[in-house]
Amino acid sequence: MNILYITYDGLTDPLGRSQVLPYLCGLADKNHSIVVLSCDKPLNYQKSKDNVQTIVDNHNIKWISVIYNKKVPIISPLGNIQRMQKKAIELHHQHHFDIVHCRSYLASKIGLSLKHKFGLKFIFDMRGFFADERVDGNVWNLSNPIYYLVYKYFKYKEKQFFNQADYIVSLTQAGKNIIQKQFGILTPIMVIPCCADLDHFSTNRISENQQNTLRKQLHLQNSDFVISYVGSLGTWYMLDEMFDFVHLLMQTKTAVKFLLITPDNENKIQKIAQQHQIALNRIIIRRAEREEVPLYISLSSISLFFIKPVFSKQASSPTKMGEILSMGIPVIANAGVGDVDAIIKDTNCGIIVNHFNKNSYLEAIKNIDNILKSNKSTYIAAAQKYYSLTTGIERYNTIYQELNK
């Protein structure tokens, strides 16, 4: 198949490196001819373009990048999309694509126009309810007339994407259920979560000496109970509630240390910790490159993440969950986010917190010792069942094959 893959996220972004490139490399290795059109932030592009180029060259993928501009809210994204659309038309005249595969809503705006203009098969790889995410995340305030109009526009486009796509990809079964029930969509939908590179996030790559060296650097004792958090602390992650949970855990369990593996500002996190009566010698905050993250995770006894349980998050698949489980570490997570509840219940790979209050936290804390009795292989098996990159690539390949019939 001859495929144009459009992503508004840059291939040189961390997200592009972890959640776009691995799929495309796997699909290219299945003899699909792939051209990628991305929108890359200037600093990331300068820093990582050579590494990304080497990767795509090794898999015979052609990569075209449009430089991202963010000078003027709303206006700049429109300019980015116009330049990407012009480039996409040029590329189609050169390569005569069969399929346009679009990652999220902004890319799909281009993809749908290519379907109308040239008759390409259009894959709407939605990634989440984009407009509702912007509102739920307080990025678009609907009391502002401009943002209200932008929201209504994208909800209108969303219906077009659902109705006119040849295939839809949802990150979660919960999201698929909403699409089918609320929109009455008959278009085929494939559920493909944010998969993890299970080879990269593997205990097989980590030695005991490496762990001991890192423990020493972090001033951790072998007897410490390490609860970790992995990733950025942006719009969706509930740091105050996580600190409330950890504070209570520290009162009920001895030698607890909270390890935050995050690029976020250390001073800001420390101030919030103090507001929750957590001594600074009980928390460790470290920035880690992707290559280092598995080693840091491996020091965990259990890992924690709380995400705002809003409507749009029902279509969300936390990438960190597959990565943590793949390291043989169980998770503590809140209810109401994508398929997290269902996966934990199905595989017994962690603990669900149903409410953000003391009673629910204590109930979860009581269950920690029980969940830790399971062998690490239980959590790794859960990652393999739900978050395998190999499975994700096979599902995308199935879509391509079905659209080629």
mmCIF file of C-alpha atoms in Angstrom:
data_model
loop_
_atom_site.group_PDB
_atom_site.id
_atom_site.type_symbol
_atom_site.label_atom_id
_atom_site.label_comp_id
_atom_site.label_asym_id
_atom_site.label_seq_id
_atom_site.Cartn_x
_atom_site.Cartn_y
_atom_site.Cartn_z
ATOM 1 C CA MET A 1 0.000 0.000 0.000
ATOM 2 C CA ASN A 2 1.057 3.571 -0.752
ATOM 3 C CA ILE A 3 0.339 5.628 2.358
ATOM 4 C CA LEU A 4 0.578 9.274 3.350
ATOM 5 C CA TYR A 5 0.770 9.555 7.151
ATOM 6 C CA ILE A 6 0.011 13.060 8.451
ATOM 7 C CA THR A 7 0.791 14.105 12.016
ATOM 8 C CA TYR A 8 0.560 17.604 13.469
ATOM 9 C CA ASP A 9 2.893 16.367 16.209
ATOM 10 C CA GLY A 10 6.502 16.459 15.126
ATOM 11 C CA LEU A 11 8.499 13.293 14.583
ATOM 12 C CA THR A 12 11.251 15.059 16.547
ATOM 13 C CA ASP A 13 8.933 15.598 19.544
ATOM 14 C CA PRO A 14 9.262 13.038 22.374
ATOM 15 C CA LEU A 15 5.726 11.923 21.556
ATOM 16 C CA GLY A 16 6.609 11.474 17.889
ATOM 17 C CA ARG A 17 9.645 9.412 18.813
ATOM 18 C CA SER A 18 7.693 7.112 21.150
ATOM 19 C CA GLN A 19 4.160 7.009 19.712
ATOM 20 C CA VAL A 20 4.502 7.570 15.961
ATOM 21 C CA LEU A 21 7.855 6.320 14.683
ATOM 22 C CA PRO A 22 7.737 2.803 16.201
ATOM 23 C CA TYR A 23 4.399 2.047 14.497
ATOM 24 C CA LEU A 24 5.497 3.448 11.161
ATOM 25 C CA CYS A 25 8.773 1.527 11.200
ATOM 26 C CA GLY A 26 6.884 -1.695 11.882
ATOM 27 C CA LEU A 27 4.401 -0.997 9.090
ATOM 28 C CA ALA A 28 7.138 -0.065 6.622
ATOM 29 C CA ASP A 29 8.821 -3.381 7.422
ATOM 30 C CA LYS A 30 5.596 -5.054 6.236
ATOM 31 C CA ASN A 31 6.245 -3.644 2.757
ATOM 32 C CA HIS A 32 3.957 -0.622 2.978
ATOM 33 C CA SER A 33 5.332 2.430 1.184
ATOM 34 C CA ILE A 34 5.046 5.271 3.698
ATOM 35 C CA VAL A 35 5.552 9.012 3.381
ATOM 36 C CA VAL A 36 5.301 10.969 6.649
ATOM 37 C CA LEU A 37 4.298 14.617 6.771
ATOM 38 C CA SER A 38 4.891 16.168 10.204
ATOM 39 C CA CYS A 39 4.892 19.609 11.821
ATOM 40 C CA ASP A 40 8.056 19.959 13.911
ATOM 41 C CA LYS A 41 8.965 22.531 16.539
ATOM 42 C CA PRO A 42 12.170 24.341 15.515
ATOM 43 C CA LEU A 43 14.256 23.478 18.607
ATOM 44 C CA ASN A 44 13.254 19.804 18.581
ATOM 45 C CA TYR A 45 13.892 19.625 14.851
ATOM 46 C CA GLN A 46 17.401 21.024 15.161
ATOM 47 C CA LYS A 47 18.186 18.752 18.102
ATOM 48 C CA SER A 48 16.808 15.458 16.791
ATOM 49 C CA LYS A 49 16.418 15.670 13.018
ATOM 50 C CA ASP A 50 19.565 13.641 12.289
ATOM 51 C CA ASN A 51 18.558 10.810 14.642
ATOM 52 C CA VAL A 52 15.030 10.689 13.228
ATOM 53 C CA GLN A 53 16.339 10.815 9.665
ATOM 54 C CA THR A 54 18.588 7.842 10.357
ATOM 55 C CA ILE A 55 15.627 5.864 11.735
ATOM 56 C CA VAL A 56 13.318 6.587 8.799
ATOM 57 C CA ASP A 57 16.087 5.935 6.272
ATOM 58 C CA ASN A 58 16.750 2.536 7.829
ATOM 59 C CA HIS A 59 13.098 1.604 7.220
ATOM 60 C CA ASN A 60 12.754 3.205 3.768
ATOM 61 C CA ILE A 61 10.299 5.819 5.038
ATOM 62 C CA LYS A 62 10.205 9.203 3.310
ATOM 63 C CA TRP A 63 9.878 12.084 5.793
ATOM 64 C CA ILE A 64 8.782 15.653 5.003
ATOM 65 C CA SER A 65 8.706 18.218 7.805
ATOM 66 C CA VAL A 66 6.903 21.552 7.966
ATOM 67 C CA ILE A 67 8.242 23.850 10.696
ATOM 68 C CA TYR A 68 5.750 24.600 13.473
ATOM 69 C CA ASN A 69 4.780 28.232 14.112
ATOM 70 C CA LYS A 70 2.997 29.272 17.320
ATOM 71 C CA LYS A 71 3.341 33.070 17.324
ATOM 72 C CA VAL A 72 -0.392 33.868 17.216
ATOM 73 C CA PRO A 73 -3.004 31.663 18.971
ATOM 74 C CA ILE A 74 -5.552 30.111 16.575
ATOM 75 C CA ILE A 75 -4.088 31.974 13.559
ATOM 76 C CA SER A 76 -0.679 30.256 13.594
ATOM 77 C CA PRO A 77 -2.117 26.704 13.686
ATOM 78 C CA LEU A 78 -4.281 27.575 10.697
ATOM 79 C CA GLY A 79 -1.172 28.722 8.849
ATOM 80 C CA ASN A 80 0.628 25.500 9.769
ATOM 81 C CA ILE A 81 -2.286 23.437 8.460
ATOM 82 C CA GLN A 82 -2.449 25.418 5.193
ATOM 83 C CA ARG A 83 1.261 24.823 4.561
ATOM 84 C CA MET A 84 0.888 21.129 5.395
ATOM 85 C CA GLN A 85 -2.109 20.807 3.086
ATOM 86 C CA LYS A 86 -0.228 22.415 0.210
ATOM 87 C CA LYS A 87 2.682 20.036 0.799
ATOM 88 C CA ALA A 88 0.327 17.032 1.040
ATOM 89 C CA ILE A 89 -1.156 17.821 -2.380
ATOM 90 C CA GLU A 90 2.342 18.115 -3.861
ATOM 91 C CA LEU A 91 3.298 14.771 -2.343
ATOM 92 C CA HIS A 92 0.189 13.061 -3.700
ATOM 93 C CA HIS A 93 1.007 14.245 -7.239
ATOM 94 C CA GLN A 94 4.451 12.681 -6.790
ATOM 95 C CA HIS A 95 3.479 9.409 -5.069
ATOM 96 C CA HIS A 96 -0.213 8.731 -5.934
ATOM 97 C CA PHE A 97 -1.260 7.564 -2.465
ATOM 98 C CA ASP A 98 -3.925 4.940 -1.788
ATOM 99 C CA ILE A 99 -4.538 5.905 1.857
ATOM 100 C CA VAL A 100 -4.183 9.061 3.912
ATOM 101 C CA HIS A 101 -3.690 8.101 7.580
ATOM 102 C CA CYS A 102 -4.283 11.097 9.863
ATOM 103 C CA ARG A 103 -3.219 11.382 13.481
ATOM 104 C CA SER A 104 -5.801 13.453 15.381
ATOM 105 C CA TYR A 105 -8.120 16.239 14.280
ATOM 106 C CA LEU A 106 -5.851 18.871 12.726
ATOM 107 C CA ALA A 107 -4.212 16.310 10.460
ATOM 108 C CA SER A 108 -7.647 14.886 9.626
ATOM 109 C CA LYS A 109 -8.770 18.269 8.357
ATOM 110 C CA ILE A 110 -6.140 17.804 5.622
ATOM 111 C CA GLY A 111 -6.904 14.116 5.149
ATOM 112 C CA LEU A 112 -10.619 14.631 4.566
ATOM 113 C CA SER A 113 -9.911 17.285 1.928
ATOM 114 C CA LEU A 114 -7.566 14.830 0.155
ATOM 115 C CA LYS A 115 -10.297 12.188 0.218
ATOM 116 C CA HIS A 116 -12.748 14.622 -1.391
ATOM 117 C CA LYS A 117 -10.241 15.916 -3.952
ATOM 118 C CA PHE A 118 -8.461 12.704 -4.965
ATOM 119 C CA GLY A 119 -10.598 9.816 -3.680
ATOM 120 C CA LEU A 120 -8.046 8.539 -1.154
ATOM 121 C CA LYS A 121 -9.144 6.188 1.614
ATOM 122 C CA PHE A 122 -9.170 8.218 4.855
ATOM 123 C CA ILE A 123 -8.181 6.822 8.275
ATOM 124 C CA PHE A 124 -9.265 8.998 11.209
ATOM 125 C CA ASP A 125 -6.792 8.052 13.964
ATOM 126 C CA MET A 126 -8.583 10.239 16.505
ATOM 127 C CA ARG A 127 -6.317 9.895 19.616
ATOM 128 C CA GLY A 128 -9.085 11.374 21.819
ATOM 129 C CA PHE A 129 -11.978 13.838 21.788
ATOM 130 C CA PHE A 130 -9.820 16.812 20.800
ATOM 131 C CA ALA A 131 -12.275 19.698 21.285
ATOM 132 C CA ASP A 132 -13.561 18.346 24.597
ATOM 133 C CA GLU A 133 -9.981 17.836 25.800
ATOM 134 C CA ARG A 134 -9.261 21.509 25.172
ATOM 135 C CA VAL A 135 -12.310 22.493 27.230
ATOM 136 C CA ASP A 136 -11.799 19.913 29.980
ATOM 137 C CA GLY A 137 -8.152 20.983 30.239
ATOM 138 C CA ASN A 138 -9.129 24.679 30.580
ATOM 139 C CA VAL A 139 -7.282 25.555 27.378
ATOM 140 C CA TRP A 140 -10.450 26.812 25.687
ATOM 141 C CA ASN A 141 -12.758 28.869 27.890
ATOM 142 C CA LEU A 142 -16.213 28.626 26.331
ATOM 143 C CA SER A 143 -17.244 31.931 27.900
ATOM 144 C CA ASN A 144 -14.850 33.480 25.377
ATOM 145 C CA PRO A 145 -16.857 33.865 22.104
ATOM 146 C CA ILE A 146 -13.822 33.038 19.957
ATOM 147 C CA TYR A 147 -13.074 29.787 21.757
ATOM 148 C CA TYR A 148 -16.774 28.928 21.780
ATOM 149 C CA LEU A 149 -16.851 29.248 17.978
ATOM 150 C CA VAL A 150 -13.630 27.232 17.634
ATOM 151 C CA TYR A 151 -15.095 24.503 19.852
ATOM 152 C CA LYS A 152 -18.323 24.361 17.830
ATOM 153 C CA TYR A 153 -16.304 24.232 14.604
ATOM 154 C CA PHE A 154 -14.251 21.245 15.727
ATOM 155 C CA LYS A 155 -17.314 19.402 17.034
ATOM 156 C CA TYR A 156 -18.835 19.907 13.579
ATOM 157 C CA LYS A 157 -15.647 18.622 11.933
ATOM 158 C CA GLU A 158 -15.598 15.693 14.363
ATOM 159 C CA LYS A 159 -18.963 14.512 13.027
ATOM 160 C CA GLN A 160 -17.630 14.799 9.479
ATOM 161 C CA PHE A 161 -14.535 12.781 10.370
ATOM 162 C CA PHE A 162 -16.619 10.058 12.017
ATOM 163 C CA ASN A 163 -19.130 9.859 9.191
ATOM 164 C CA GLN A 164 -16.776 10.146 6.228
ATOM 165 C CA ALA A 165 -13.771 8.167 7.421
ATOM 166 C CA ASP A 166 -13.151 4.777 5.844
ATOM 167 C CA TYR A 167 -11.760 3.565 9.170
ATOM 168 C CA ILE A 168 -11.591 5.034 12.684
ATOM 169 C CA VAL A 169 -8.932 4.255 15.282
ATOM 170 C CA SER A 170 -9.811 4.737 18.973
ATOM 171 C CA LEU A 171 -7.325 4.445 21.818
ATOM 172 C CA THR A 172 -9.910 2.832 24.078
ATOM 173 C CA GLN A 173 -12.928 0.559 24.047
ATOM 174 C CA ALA A 174 -14.671 3.174 26.206
ATOM 175 C CA GLY A 175 -14.087 5.753 23.466
ATOM 176 C CA LYS A 176 -15.351 3.363 20.798
ATOM 177 C CA ASN A 177 -18.532 2.773 22.809
ATOM 178 C CA ILE A 178 -19.167 6.525 23.048
ATOM 179 C CA ILE A 179 -18.647 7.011 19.308
ATOM 180 C CA GLN A 180 -21.062 4.217 18.430
ATOM 181 C CA LYS A 181 -23.750 5.165 20.969
ATOM 182 C CA GLN A 182 -23.679 8.962 20.806
ATOM 183 C CA PHE A 183 -22.918 9.377 17.120
ATOM 184 C CA GLY A 184 -24.518 6.227 15.701
ATOM 185 C CA ILE A 185 -21.410 5.607 13.604
ATOM 186 C CA LEU A 186 -21.362 2.575 11.286
ATOM 187 C CA THR A 187 -17.779 3.132 10.125
ATOM 188 C CA PRO A 188 -15.495 0.292 11.287
ATOM 189 C CA ILE A 189 -13.546 1.186 14.441
ATOM 190 C CA MET A 190 -10.331 -0.466 15.605
ATOM 191 C CA VAL A 191 -9.165 -0.076 19.212
ATOM 192 C CA ILE A 192 -5.388 0.440 19.390
ATOM 193 C CA PRO A 193 -4.106 1.806 22.730
ATOM 194 C CA CYS A 194 -0.921 3.804 23.217
ATOM 195 C CA CYS A 195 1.449 0.873 22.969
ATOM 196 C CA ALA A 196 4.770 0.527 24.751
ATOM 197 C CA ASP A 197 8.087 -0.679 23.426
ATOM 198 C CA LEU A 198 8.249 -3.788 25.610
ATOM 199 C CA ASP A 199 11.836 -4.437 24.548
ATOM 200 C CA HIS A 200 12.926 -1.011 25.755
ATOM 201 C CA PHE A 201 10.897 -1.157 28.979
ATOM 202 C CA SER A 202 12.255 -4.484 30.127
ATOM 203 C CA THR A 203 14.014 -5.703 33.257
ATOM 204 C CA ASN A 204 16.239 -7.808 30.994
ATOM 205 C CA ARG A 205 18.125 -4.661 30.023
ATOM 206 C CA ILE A 206 18.938 -3.700 33.625
ATOM 207 C CA SER A 207 21.611 -5.174 35.882
ATOM 208 C CA GLU A 208 21.641 -5.303 39.665
ATOM 209 C CA ASN A 209 24.819 -3.227 39.625
ATOM 210 C CA GLN A 210 23.039 -0.480 37.688
ATOM 211 C CA GLN A 211 20.193 -0.488 40.201
ATOM 212 C CA ASN A 212 22.557 -0.366 43.166
ATOM 213 C CA THR A 213 24.521 2.502 41.642
ATOM 214 C CA LEU A 214 21.342 4.522 41.026
ATOM 215 C CA ARG A 215 20.014 3.768 44.527
ATOM 216 C CA LYS A 216 23.243 5.132 45.965
ATOM 217 C CA GLN A 217 22.980 8.276 43.839
ATOM 218 C CA LEU A 218 19.382 8.802 44.998
ATOM 219 C CA HIS A 219 20.221 7.999 48.651
ATOM 220 C CA LEU A 220 17.787 5.090 48.658
ATOM 221 C CA GLN A 221 18.116 2.081 50.951
ATOM 222 C CA ASN A 222 17.239 -1.441 49.828
ATOM 223 C CA SER A 223 14.591 -1.454 52.566
ATOM 224 C CA ASP A 224 12.852 1.689 51.253
ATOM 225 C CA PHE A 225 9.357 1.327 49.818
ATOM 226 C CA VAL A 226 9.507 3.370 46.623
ATOM 227 C CA ILE A 227 6.291 4.637 45.085
ATOM 228 C CA SER A 228 6.962 6.371 41.771
ATOM 229 C CA TYR A 229 5.337 8.751 39.353
ATOM 230 C CA VAL A 230 6.504 8.734 35.725
ATOM 231 C CA GLY A 231 6.116 11.561 33.208
ATOM 232 C CA SER A 232 5.180 15.221 32.918
ATOM 233 C CA LEU A 233 2.769 16.825 35.381
ATOM 234 C CA GLY A 234 0.726 18.808 32.899
ATOM 235 C CA THR A 235 -2.933 19.614 32.475
ATOM 236 C CA TRP A 236 -4.410 16.254 33.363
ATOM 237 C CA TYR A 237 -2.328 14.895 36.221
ATOM 238 C CA MET A 238 -3.640 15.513 39.732
ATOM 239 C CA LEU A 239 -0.498 16.234 41.742
ATOM 240 C CA ASP A 240 -2.308 17.537 44.827
ATOM 241 C CA GLU A 241 -4.384 14.377 45.070
ATOM 242 C CA MET A 242 -1.322 12.207 44.495
ATOM 243 C CA PHE A 243 0.500 13.989 47.322
ATOM 244 C CA ASP A 244 -2.542 13.485 49.570
ATOM 245 C CA PHE A 245 -2.380 9.772 48.821
ATOM 246 C CA VAL A 246 1.372 9.559 49.386
ATOM 247 C CA HIS A 247 1.123 11.529 52.658
ATOM 248 C CA LEU A 248 -1.398 9.010 53.939
ATOM 249 C CA LEU A 249 0.757 6.125 52.706
ATOM 250 C CA MET A 250 3.725 7.540 54.623
ATOM 251 C CA GLN A 251 1.623 7.574 57.793
ATOM 252 C CA THR A 252 0.586 3.951 57.427
ATOM 253 C CA LYS A 253 3.722 2.363 55.966
ATOM 254 C CA THR A 254 7.344 2.768 57.038
ATOM 255 C CA ALA A 255 10.324 3.876 54.934
ATOM 256 C CA VAL A 256 8.224 5.260 52.067
ATOM 257 C CA LYS A 257 9.960 7.406 49.440
ATOM 258 C CA PHE A 258 8.149 9.130 46.583
ATOM 259 C CA LEU A 259 10.214 9.092 43.370
ATOM 260 C CA LEU A 260 8.992 11.495 40.684
ATOM 261 C CA ILE A 261 10.611 10.789 37.311
ATOM 262 C CA THR A 262 9.604 13.988 35.579
ATOM 263 C CA PRO A 263 10.987 16.900 33.519
ATOM 264 C CA ASP A 264 8.854 19.362 35.521
ATOM 265 C CA ASN A 265 10.216 22.106 37.765
ATOM 266 C CA GLU A 266 11.697 20.650 40.962
ATOM 267 C CA ASN A 267 11.147 23.748 43.122
ATOM 268 C CA LYS A 268 7.488 23.952 42.171
ATOM 269 C CA ILE A 269 6.939 20.283 43.030
ATOM 270 C CA GLN A 270 8.748 20.686 46.361
ATOM 271 C CA LYS A 271 6.521 23.624 47.333
ATOM 272 C CA ILE A 272 3.405 21.566 46.640
ATOM 273 C CA ALA A 273 4.851 18.656 48.638
ATOM 274 C CA GLN A 274 5.397 20.927 51.636
ATOM 275 C CA GLN A 275 1.825 22.187 51.367
ATOM 276 C CA HIS A 276 0.797 18.550 51.813
ATOM 277 C CA GLN A 277 3.064 18.132 54.859
ATOM 278 C CA ILE A 278 5.537 15.867 53.098
ATOM 279 C CA ALA A 279 9.137 16.289 54.193
ATOM 280 C CA LEU A 280 11.494 17.017 51.320
ATOM 281 C CA ASN A 281 13.804 14.179 52.360
ATOM 282 C CA ARG A 282 10.944 11.779 51.569
ATOM 283 C CA ILE A 283 10.629 12.816 47.923
ATOM 284 C CA ILE A 284 13.093 12.464 45.043
ATOM 285 C CA ILE A 285 12.599 14.415 41.817
ATOM 286 C CA ARG A 286 14.663 13.501 38.780
ATOM 287 C CA ARG A 287 14.630 14.295 35.078
ATOM 288 C CA ALA A 288 15.517 11.240 32.974
ATOM 289 C CA GLU A 289 16.123 10.730 29.270
ATOM 290 C CA ARG A 290 14.064 8.019 27.569
ATOM 291 C CA GLU A 291 17.034 5.643 27.673
ATOM 292 C CA GLU A 292 17.274 6.105 31.469
ATOM 293 C CA VAL A 293 13.587 5.853 32.373
ATOM 294 C CA PRO A 294 13.398 2.016 32.611
ATOM 295 C CA LEU A 295 16.232 1.963 35.160
ATOM 296 C CA TYR A 296 14.488 4.573 37.310
ATOM 297 C CA ILE A 297 11.170 2.726 37.097
ATOM 298 C CA SER A 298 12.888 -0.512 38.133
ATOM 299 C CA LEU A 299 13.547 0.933 41.600
ATOM 300 C CA SER A 300 9.794 1.214 42.241
ATOM 301 C CA SER A 301 7.760 -1.036 44.467
ATOM 302 C CA ILE A 302 4.587 0.367 42.885
ATOM 303 C CA SER A 303 3.756 3.324 40.624
ATOM 304 C CA LEU A 304 1.024 5.934 40.966
ATOM 305 C CA PHE A 305 -0.891 8.178 38.580
ATOM 306 C CA PHE A 306 -4.125 10.118 39.034
ATOM 307 C CA ILE A 307 -5.728 11.679 35.942
ATOM 308 C CA LYS A 308 -8.731 14.018 35.877
ATOM 309 C CA PRO A 309 -11.729 11.705 35.260
ATOM 310 C CA VAL A 310 -13.477 14.051 32.817
ATOM 311 C CA PHE A 311 -15.516 13.113 29.735
ATOM 312 C CA SER A 312 -12.692 13.491 27.221
ATOM 313 C CA LYS A 313 -10.377 11.222 29.220
ATOM 314 C CA GLN A 314 -12.641 8.236 28.484
ATOM 315 C CA ALA A 315 -10.878 8.158 25.132
ATOM 316 C CA SER A 316 -7.419 8.427 26.711
ATOM 317 C CA SER A 317 -4.811 5.676 26.971
ATOM 318 C CA PRO A 318 -1.989 6.576 29.394
ATOM 319 C CA THR A 319 1.252 5.504 27.703
ATOM 320 C CA LYS A 320 2.974 5.274 31.083
ATOM 321 C CA MET A 321 0.728 2.394 32.159
ATOM 322 C CA GLY A 322 2.078 -0.037 29.569
ATOM 323 C CA GLU A 323 5.655 1.075 30.205
ATOM 324 C CA ILE A 324 5.375 0.600 33.981
ATOM 325 C CA LEU A 325 3.672 -2.796 33.744
ATOM 326 C CA SER A 326 6.255 -3.946 31.230
ATOM 327 C CA MET A 327 8.884 -3.359 33.936
ATOM 328 C CA GLY A 328 7.029 -5.771 36.231
ATOM 329 C CA ILE A 329 5.694 -2.958 38.439
ATOM 330 C CA PRO A 330 1.993 -2.729 39.452
ATOM 331 C CA VAL A 331 0.052 0.544 39.296
ATOM 332 C CA ILE A 332 -2.304 2.584 41.450
ATOM 333 C CA ALA A 333 -4.682 4.627 39.293
ATOM 334 C CA ASN A 334 -8.043 6.341 39.583
ATOM 335 C CA ALA A 335 -11.311 5.248 38.016
ATOM 336 C CA GLY A 336 -12.935 6.929 35.023
ATOM 337 C CA VAL A 337 -9.983 7.151 32.613
ATOM 338 C CA GLY A 338 -10.184 5.219 29.347
ATOM 339 C CA ASP A 339 -9.909 1.464 29.792
ATOM 340 C CA VAL A 340 -7.697 1.673 32.906
ATOM 341 C CA ASP A 341 -10.401 0.259 35.207
ATOM 342 C CA ALA A 342 -11.201 -2.609 32.863
ATOM 343 C CA ILE A 343 -7.552 -3.554 32.305
ATOM 344 C CA ILE A 344 -6.737 -3.574 36.021
ATOM 345 C CA LYS A 345 -9.816 -5.655 36.802
ATOM 346 C CA ASP A 346 -9.063 -8.079 33.983
ATOM 347 C CA THR A 347 -5.385 -8.637 34.784
ATOM 348 C CA ASN A 348 -5.097 -7.840 38.521
ATOM 349 C CA CYS A 349 -2.152 -5.610 37.650
ATOM 350 C CA GLY A 350 -2.890 -2.884 40.161
ATOM 351 C CA ILE A 351 -5.328 -0.999 42.358
ATOM 352 C CA ILE A 352 -8.180 1.320 41.388
ATOM 353 C CA VAL A 353 -8.987 4.378 43.537
ATOM 354 C CA ASN A 354 -12.679 5.136 43.075
ATOM 355 C CA HIS A 355 -12.844 8.503 44.862
ATOM 356 C CA PHE A 356 -10.385 11.206 45.852
ATOM 357 C CA ASN A 357 -10.918 11.018 49.587
ATOM 358 C CA LYS A 358 -9.276 9.551 52.674
ATOM 359 C CA ASN A 359 -11.481 6.443 52.853
ATOM 360 C CA SER A 360 -10.759 5.471 49.253
ATOM 361 C CA TYR A 361 -7.045 6.087 49.740
ATOM 362 C CA LEU A 362 -6.965 3.935 52.872
ATOM 363 C CA GLU A 363 -8.835 1.153 51.068
ATOM 364 C CA ALA A 364 -6.240 1.237 48.289
ATOM 365 C CA ILE A 365 -3.352 1.291 50.760
ATOM 366 C CA LYS A 366 -4.761 -1.796 52.490
ATOM 367 C CA ASN A 367 -4.609 -3.648 49.164
ATOM 368 C CA ILE A 368 -0.987 -2.779 48.350
ATOM 369 C CA ASP A 369 0.537 -5.735 50.194
ATOM 370 C CA ASN A 370 -1.878 -8.123 48.476
ATOM 371 C CA ILE A 371 -1.163 -6.813 44.997
ATOM 372 C CA LEU A 372 2.593 -7.038 45.621
ATOM 373 C CA LYS A 373 2.264 -10.764 46.352
ATOM 374 C CA SER A 374 1.788 -11.383 42.632
ATOM 375 C CA ASN A 375 4.814 -12.328 40.576
ATOM 376 C CA LYS A 376 6.291 -9.642 38.321
ATOM 377 C CA SER A 377 5.341 -11.848 35.393
ATOM 378 C CA THR A 378 1.674 -11.025 36.122
ATOM 379 C CA TYR A 379 2.241 -7.351 35.363
ATOM 380 C CA ILE A 380 4.462 -8.043 32.360
ATOM 381 C CA ALA A 381 1.764 -10.344 30.946
ATOM 382 C CA ALA A 382 -0.780 -7.529 31.348
ATOM 383 C CA ALA A 383 1.491 -5.197 29.377
ATOM 384 C CA GLN A 384 1.926 -7.811 26.655
ATOM 385 C CA LYS A 385 -1.829 -8.400 26.438
ATOM 386 C CA TYR A 386 -2.897 -4.753 26.183
ATOM 387 C CA TYR A 387 0.107 -2.623 25.239
ATOM 388 C CA SER A 388 2.267 -4.667 22.896
ATOM 389 C CA LEU A 389 3.714 -2.601 20.057
ATOM 390 C CA THR A 390 3.744 -5.745 17.910
ATOM 391 C CA THR A 391 -0.010 -6.144 18.403
ATOM 392 C CA GLY A 392 -0.587 -2.465 17.632
ATOM 393 C CA ILE A 393 1.360 -2.734 14.377
ATOM 394 C CA GLU A 394 -0.617 -5.852 13.399
ATOM 395 C CA ARG A 395 -3.907 -4.019 13.986
ATOM 396 C CA TYR A 396 -2.834 -1.097 11.809
ATOM 397 C CA ASN A 397 -1.694 -3.567 9.185
ATOM 398 C CA THR A 398 -5.147 -5.192 9.302
ATOM 399 C CA ILE A 399 -6.735 -1.788 8.615
ATOM 400 C CA TYR A 400 -4.456 -1.178 5.633
ATOM 401 C CA GLN A 401 -5.205 -4.629 4.227
ATOM 402 C CA GLU A 402 -8.968 -4.217 4.623
ATOM 403 C CA LEU A 403 -8.887 -0.842 2.881
ATOM 404 C CA ASN A 404 -6.975 -2.434 0.019
ATOM 405 C CA LYS A 405 -9.764 -4.917 -0.757
#
